[in-house]
Amino acid sequence: MAVGIFDSGLGGLTVLEAVTRRLPQVPFVYFGDNAHAPYGVRDAENVYGLTTAGVSRLFGAGCDLVILACNTASAAALRRMQENWVPSDKRVLGVFVPLIEALTERQWGDNSPPREVAVKHVALFATPATVASRAFQRELAFRAIGVDVEAQPCGGLVDAIEEGDEILAEALVRSHVEALKRRMPHPEAAILGCTHYPLMEAAFQEALGPDVAVYSQANLVAESLADYLGRHPDMLGPGDEGMFLTTGNPAAVSNKATQFLRRRIKFRAA
Ligand code: DGL
């Protein structure tokens, strides 16, 4: 009954933590494509190839349902995968929609026309590839009108996090927030649109100030997954063992994961 969690590297661990807390009885198989992170500077074709390879590995590990805990892959590859690639007995879901539903105060599956929402000025922090895709703005436009989104591509931040360099990561957060504020001085809400960024959530909140509501995906995705599995219990795959797989060096990746999550994590070669 395993469920797969995919990311380009360590960022999806923020989602893994939340789904494990919410669904402690479900074994999760985590796949980090650390050898190829960051995805945020790759083109869509490349991200598609890497994402399908990783998701195939998770299908092979007994997962019928895989969460792309990666906004870059969700933005650049998910739609194409769902249309042409995912076998009919498997499902692949992304992390965008739960976030946008929370921002627009919608219930799951509410397909009514777009309407005005309370939040009018939204800052989006994401990888260069996610920002370039405009996928967030497209999904938002299906649900809300009159929301001004200012997107900041946070070049370098995923690399710093993957390297375990928290000091550089904090400095990058401050400079990306400053750059954003030059264009939108008073955002009401900030979206952390990359699953690596919650590892730096305190730095974002500090740089943005206490009046800005910071939305990060982990808990929102966990609620959506619990809801989905309640309605589709058959999508719990045949795998019964949780594990951590990486395309990178298992010892090095385990050390960084342990540093970030402050509990012992042991990866094995994918
Ligand atoms: N954590 C991923 C995301 O949510 C990918 C970051 C990257 O590999 O650039 O976008």
mmCIF file of C-alpha atoms in Angstrom, residues 53 60 80 90 112 122 178 201 223 227 270:
data_model
loop_
_atom_site.group_PDB
_atom_site.id
_atom_site.type_symbol
_atom_site.label_atom_id
_atom_site.label_comp_id
_atom_site.label_asym_id
_atom_site.label_seq_id
_atom_site.Cartn_x
_atom_site.Cartn_y
_atom_site.Cartn_z
ATOM 1 C CA ALA A 53 12.383 8.079 -15.344
ATOM 2 C CA GLY A 60 8.499 -0.340 -9.985
ATOM 3 C CA ARG A 80 2.080 16.014 -20.686
ATOM 4 C CA LYS A 90 -1.673 4.530 -12.100
ATOM 5 C CA SER A 112 -17.301 27.021 -10.422
ATOM 6 C CA VAL A 122 0.573 37.859 -4.090
ATOM 7 C CA GLU A 178 14.368 42.543 -1.596
ATOM 8 C CA GLU A 201 10.589 29.339 5.690
ATOM 9 C CA GLU A 223 -4.684 17.233 3.551
ATOM 10 C CA ASP A 227 -8.887 13.383 1.090
ATOM 11 C CA ALA A 270 17.742 4.169 -6.675
#
